[in-house]
XYZ file of C-alpha atoms in Angstrom:
332
model
C -19.480 4.838 -23.216
C -18.036 7.226 -20.634
C -21.565 8.173 -19.568
C -22.484 4.529 -19.031
C -19.302 3.894 -17.058
C -19.871 6.989 -14.899
C -23.459 5.950 -14.163
C -22.556 2.375 -13.193
C -19.552 3.515 -11.181
C -21.868 5.790 -9.220
C -24.163 2.851 -8.518
C -21.237 0.773 -7.283
C -19.889 3.587 -5.125
C -23.288 3.982 -3.450
C -23.406 0.240 -2.866
C -19.877 0.267 -1.465
C -20.678 3.135 0.876
C -23.463 0.934 2.229
C -21.187 -2.084 2.552
C -20.561 -1.494 6.239
C -24.295 -1.173 6.810
C -24.988 -4.358 4.838
C -22.353 -6.243 6.804
C -23.276 -5.252 10.314
C -27.089 -5.258 10.429
C -28.975 -3.615 13.278
C -29.378 -6.917 15.121
C -25.625 -7.523 15.211
C -25.974 -10.515 17.556
C -27.738 -12.455 14.793
C -24.770 -12.130 12.403
C -21.851 -13.152 14.644
C -19.472 -14.148 11.838
C -19.918 -10.784 10.084
C -19.165 -8.783 13.226
C -16.065 -10.557 14.518
C -14.548 -13.893 13.371
C -13.357 -14.451 16.952
C -16.974 -15.110 17.975
C -16.888 -18.365 15.991
C -17.626 -21.323 18.241
C -17.700 -19.378 21.527
C -20.853 -21.139 22.697
C -22.397 -22.718 25.762
C -23.808 -25.528 23.621
C -22.366 -27.595 20.763
C -23.506 -25.419 17.844
C -25.462 -22.334 16.743
C -27.535 -21.546 13.652
C -28.345 -17.915 12.794
C -30.229 -16.031 10.095
C -31.089 -12.419 9.357
C -33.209 -10.938 6.588
C -33.061 -7.187 6.111
C -35.107 -5.030 3.730
C -34.626 -1.300 3.176
C -36.405 1.289 1.068
C -34.575 4.088 -0.696
C -35.839 7.484 -1.710
C -35.225 8.116 -5.393
C -34.166 4.548 -6.214
C -34.728 0.843 -5.795
C -34.921 -1.259 -2.677
C -32.065 -2.999 -0.857
C -32.291 -6.551 0.500
C -29.726 -8.605 2.387
C -30.091 -12.205 3.515
C -27.670 -13.996 5.853
C -27.454 -17.528 7.270
C -24.632 -19.057 9.284
C -23.687 -22.041 11.372
C -20.828 -22.339 13.849
C -19.856 -25.066 16.274
C -17.408 -26.150 18.936
C -14.801 -28.687 17.890
C -11.811 -30.670 19.177
C -13.200 -30.628 22.717
C -11.614 -33.993 23.494
C -8.236 -32.908 22.123
C -7.622 -29.509 23.736
C -6.983 -28.408 27.316
C -9.871 -28.013 29.744
C -11.422 -24.554 29.566
C -10.159 -23.939 26.037
C -12.612 -23.620 23.156
C -12.036 -24.160 19.454
C -14.671 -23.362 16.872
C -15.426 -23.484 13.176
C -18.171 -21.919 11.105
C -19.551 -20.956 7.728
C -21.829 -18.163 6.509
C -23.689 -17.410 3.280
C -24.941 -13.969 2.309
C -26.823 -12.392 -0.587
C -26.869 -8.597 -0.919
C -29.079 -6.891 -3.517
C -29.296 -3.250 -4.571
C -31.447 -1.403 -7.102
C -34.152 -4.085 -7.002
C -31.682 -6.859 -7.707
C -29.794 -5.244 -10.592
C -26.607 -5.282 -8.513
C -25.974 -8.419 -6.440
C -23.167 -9.714 -4.254
C -23.053 -13.334 -3.098
C -20.588 -14.249 -0.362
C -19.439 -17.370 1.465
C -17.062 -17.320 4.434
C -15.262 -19.997 6.449
C -14.185 -19.115 9.998
C -12.046 -20.642 12.736
C -11.346 -19.350 16.235
C -9.592 -20.412 19.432
C -10.320 -19.181 22.982
C -7.932 -19.447 25.922
C -8.865 -18.988 29.623
C -6.738 -16.482 31.538
C -7.462 -17.773 35.061
C -8.038 -21.143 36.713
C -11.807 -20.631 36.904
C -12.187 -19.606 33.268
C -13.917 -16.335 34.224
C -11.627 -14.387 31.902
C -10.750 -15.573 28.412
C -9.402 -14.213 25.158
C -10.112 -15.433 21.648
C -8.590 -14.971 18.209
C -10.359 -15.759 14.937
C -9.668 -15.767 11.206
C -11.956 -15.951 8.220
C -11.525 -16.573 4.522
C -14.249 -15.334 2.175
C -15.180 -15.561 -1.479
C -17.410 -12.906 -3.074
C -19.098 -12.783 -6.446
C -20.519 -9.478 -7.653
C -22.588 -9.106 -10.805
C -24.743 -6.601 -12.675
C -27.959 -7.530 -14.477
C -28.238 -4.812 -17.119
C -31.768 -5.904 -18.038
C -32.961 -4.439 -14.713
C -31.423 -1.019 -15.411
C -32.664 1.759 -17.667
C -30.483 3.974 -19.878
C -30.975 7.270 -21.692
C -31.117 5.658 -25.140
C -34.152 3.634 -24.050
C -36.298 6.742 -23.616
C -38.045 7.674 -26.877
C -40.941 9.867 -27.951
C -43.376 7.417 -26.358
C -41.501 7.260 -23.041
C -39.373 4.453 -21.659
C -39.099 1.362 -23.871
C -36.853 -1.432 -22.473
C -36.766 -3.125 -25.899
C -34.744 -0.234 -27.351
C -30.997 -0.953 -27.657
C -28.543 0.718 -25.302
C -26.152 1.345 -28.189
C -23.163 1.236 -25.872
C -20.665 -1.569 -25.116
C -21.104 -2.686 -21.496
C -18.289 -3.729 -19.133
C -17.971 -7.048 -17.307
C -21.156 -8.546 -15.926
C -19.541 -10.316 -12.950
C -16.328 -10.731 -10.999
C -15.170 -12.972 -8.150
C -12.565 -12.325 -5.479
C -11.162 -13.702 -2.214
C -10.499 -11.853 1.016
C -9.332 -12.419 4.596
C -10.767 -11.113 7.879
C -9.535 -11.370 11.472
C -10.674 -10.483 14.978
C -9.952 -10.655 18.692
C -12.379 -10.754 21.612
C -12.080 -10.620 25.425
C -14.794 -12.096 27.659
C -15.480 -11.882 31.389
C -18.150 -14.342 32.547
C -19.223 -14.201 36.194
C -22.130 -15.803 38.012
C -24.529 -12.851 37.785
C -23.036 -10.744 34.986
C -20.794 -10.907 31.944
C -18.866 -8.473 29.762
C -17.133 -8.568 26.398
C -15.052 -6.349 24.146
C -13.635 -7.040 20.726
C -12.035 -5.619 17.602
C -11.988 -6.922 14.036
C -10.741 -5.975 10.593
C -12.298 -7.045 7.278
C -11.101 -6.820 3.650
C -7.458 -7.294 4.632
C -6.428 -8.139 1.068
C -8.155 -5.016 -0.254
C -9.332 -6.827 -3.365
C -9.785 -4.954 -6.624
C -13.305 -4.114 -7.774
C -12.956 -4.440 -11.546
C -16.584 -4.931 -12.475
C -16.236 -1.637 -14.333
C -13.284 -0.298 -16.288
C -12.519 2.078 -13.439
C -10.352 0.353 -10.841
C -11.439 0.462 -7.195
C -10.028 -1.296 -4.140
C -12.365 -2.188 -1.289
C -11.198 -0.256 1.809
C -10.505 -1.942 5.137
C -13.457 -2.157 7.507
C -12.738 -1.888 11.243
C -15.178 -2.811 14.003
C -14.915 -2.222 17.752
C -17.625 -3.626 19.987
C -18.393 -3.979 23.682
C -21.307 -5.121 25.797
C -22.592 -6.491 29.070
C -25.320 -8.711 30.501
C -26.491 -8.195 34.069
C -29.127 -10.136 36.017
C -31.882 -7.931 37.422
C -33.821 -9.541 40.252
C -34.964 -13.147 39.982
C -36.438 -13.081 36.460
C -34.821 -10.183 34.619
C -31.713 -9.486 32.537
C -30.389 -6.201 31.203
C -28.299 -6.136 28.026
C -26.059 -3.242 26.942
C -23.917 -2.811 23.827
C -21.963 -0.319 21.756
C -20.639 -0.924 18.227
C -18.408 1.345 16.157
C -17.628 0.685 12.476
C -15.274 2.576 10.210
C -14.601 2.043 6.513
C -12.624 4.644 4.558
C -14.251 7.997 5.432
C -17.561 6.435 6.528
C -18.220 5.529 10.153
C -21.129 4.510 12.380
C -21.653 4.263 16.127
C -24.606 2.352 17.580
C -25.438 2.183 21.279
C -28.408 0.693 23.092
C -29.887 -1.678 25.631
C -32.564 -4.321 26.047
C -34.421 -5.922 28.926
C -35.261 -9.616 29.010
C -37.888 -11.058 31.354
C -38.223 -14.764 32.129
C -41.931 -15.672 31.947
C -41.775 -18.996 33.794
C -39.480 -21.224 35.842
C -37.350 -23.937 34.256
C -36.292 -23.823 30.609
C -35.766 -20.415 29.023
C -39.027 -18.640 28.216
C -37.974 -15.022 27.804
C -39.358 -11.933 26.117
C -36.984 -9.088 25.181
C -37.630 -5.408 24.518
C -34.877 -3.020 23.511
C -33.890 0.209 21.821
C -30.675 1.118 19.966
C -29.554 4.445 18.543
C -27.319 4.765 15.503
C -25.634 8.155 15.893
C -27.209 10.857 13.706
C -29.028 8.230 11.675
C -31.757 6.115 13.278
C -33.571 4.817 16.357
C -33.964 1.035 16.327
C -36.693 -0.499 18.521
C -36.436 -4.269 18.981
C -38.734 -7.032 20.237
C -37.689 -10.649 20.635
C -38.754 -13.916 22.195
C -36.729 -16.960 23.210
C -38.140 -20.366 24.026
C -35.570 -22.998 24.882
C -32.950 -23.034 22.114
C -35.001 -20.953 19.626
C -34.901 -17.144 19.496
C -36.793 -14.845 17.109
C -36.455 -11.076 16.793
C -37.812 -8.126 14.856
C -36.436 -4.596 14.593
C -37.291 -1.433 12.679
C -34.878 1.348 11.720
C -36.668 4.673 12.162
C -34.477 7.124 10.230
C -33.945 10.574 11.759
C -31.105 11.662 9.473
C -31.587 15.075 7.846
C -29.839 13.957 4.639
C -31.979 14.471 1.534
C -29.875 12.742 -1.107
C -30.931 9.863 -3.325
C -28.861 7.526 -1.180
C -30.936 8.257 1.919
C -32.110 5.009 3.465
C -35.450 4.642 5.256
C -37.796 1.906 6.416
C -35.248 -0.717 7.427
C -36.750 -3.960 8.735
C -34.957 -6.989 10.110
C -36.308 -10.429 10.955
C -33.975 -12.855 12.716
C -34.087 -16.492 13.768
C -31.428 -18.152 15.916
C -31.016 -21.648 17.281
C -28.507 -22.127 20.095
C -28.207 -25.866 20.739
C -28.162 -26.761 24.434
C -25.918 -29.390 25.996
C -27.912 -32.342 27.332
C -26.127 -31.933 30.656
C -27.383 -28.326 30.854
C -30.903 -29.490 30.042
C -30.777 -32.054 32.860
C -29.918 -29.241 35.258
C -32.838 -27.108 34.082
C -35.324 -29.935 33.467
C -34.697 -32.961 35.709
C -36.901 -35.268 33.646
C -35.114 -34.547 30.348
């Protein structure tokens, strides 16, 4: 029994060490509620829909897959002061490791409020909170054990001959964040901090007790107009959870292909320190934006937990106010 527990605990520890990676994605802008709850509802239009699907291959083990969808929206606009923004949102996420043997399903509800700091609303600060529920489970039928290897090789019909711990657990947690925005006519800037797993819930899927460590995120970025048809985007993101940390920095260039409504192609490159280069290509037409990125691993680590071949496909829909559309397209 101790051997089984040690094996499964190792699997969970590997999964936990990847938790920050699972929760931030390479295309961080497509998972706003996982990066900072204060981003909830900070929109030009009435609402936003976002999705991200990430697949990773692992040397010496099974594949990892994470799917995310979210929706957030502005609310109470007729009941709060001019220039203020209130928002609400929800996200759903499914994270799979070892070809689906270990799964975590999550749902989060977010709320945020943004206050202007000057009469023009160029500077504003926002605070957000999020409540989440997670369910983690193990499907033992997708794992192999030493007792299932006989003289003829591996036989999944052979009994494990060991009592197995709990198959699933559920737990709640709380997250919070703050963000500062500067929005000018030809450029904008932002900086924010967030903390996740505030309750430090207990991971009791196995007999060994483990508490999820706090996850801290600090992020900053800028958008600058370049000429008549171009935009340059810059960002830096730093995550820390227990003794693990990551820093990602990069930039992208967006070029407007025609006059009028948004018709923009984006090319970019990010670098995750000592881990990977991440080229990105995206296209936005009106309210719809699609993107694709590839994590090219450069890490010299040679352990079984080494991650390679990370792909992300994203789809976002940023609803546009009808008044904004009338400005861009007079006949709308």
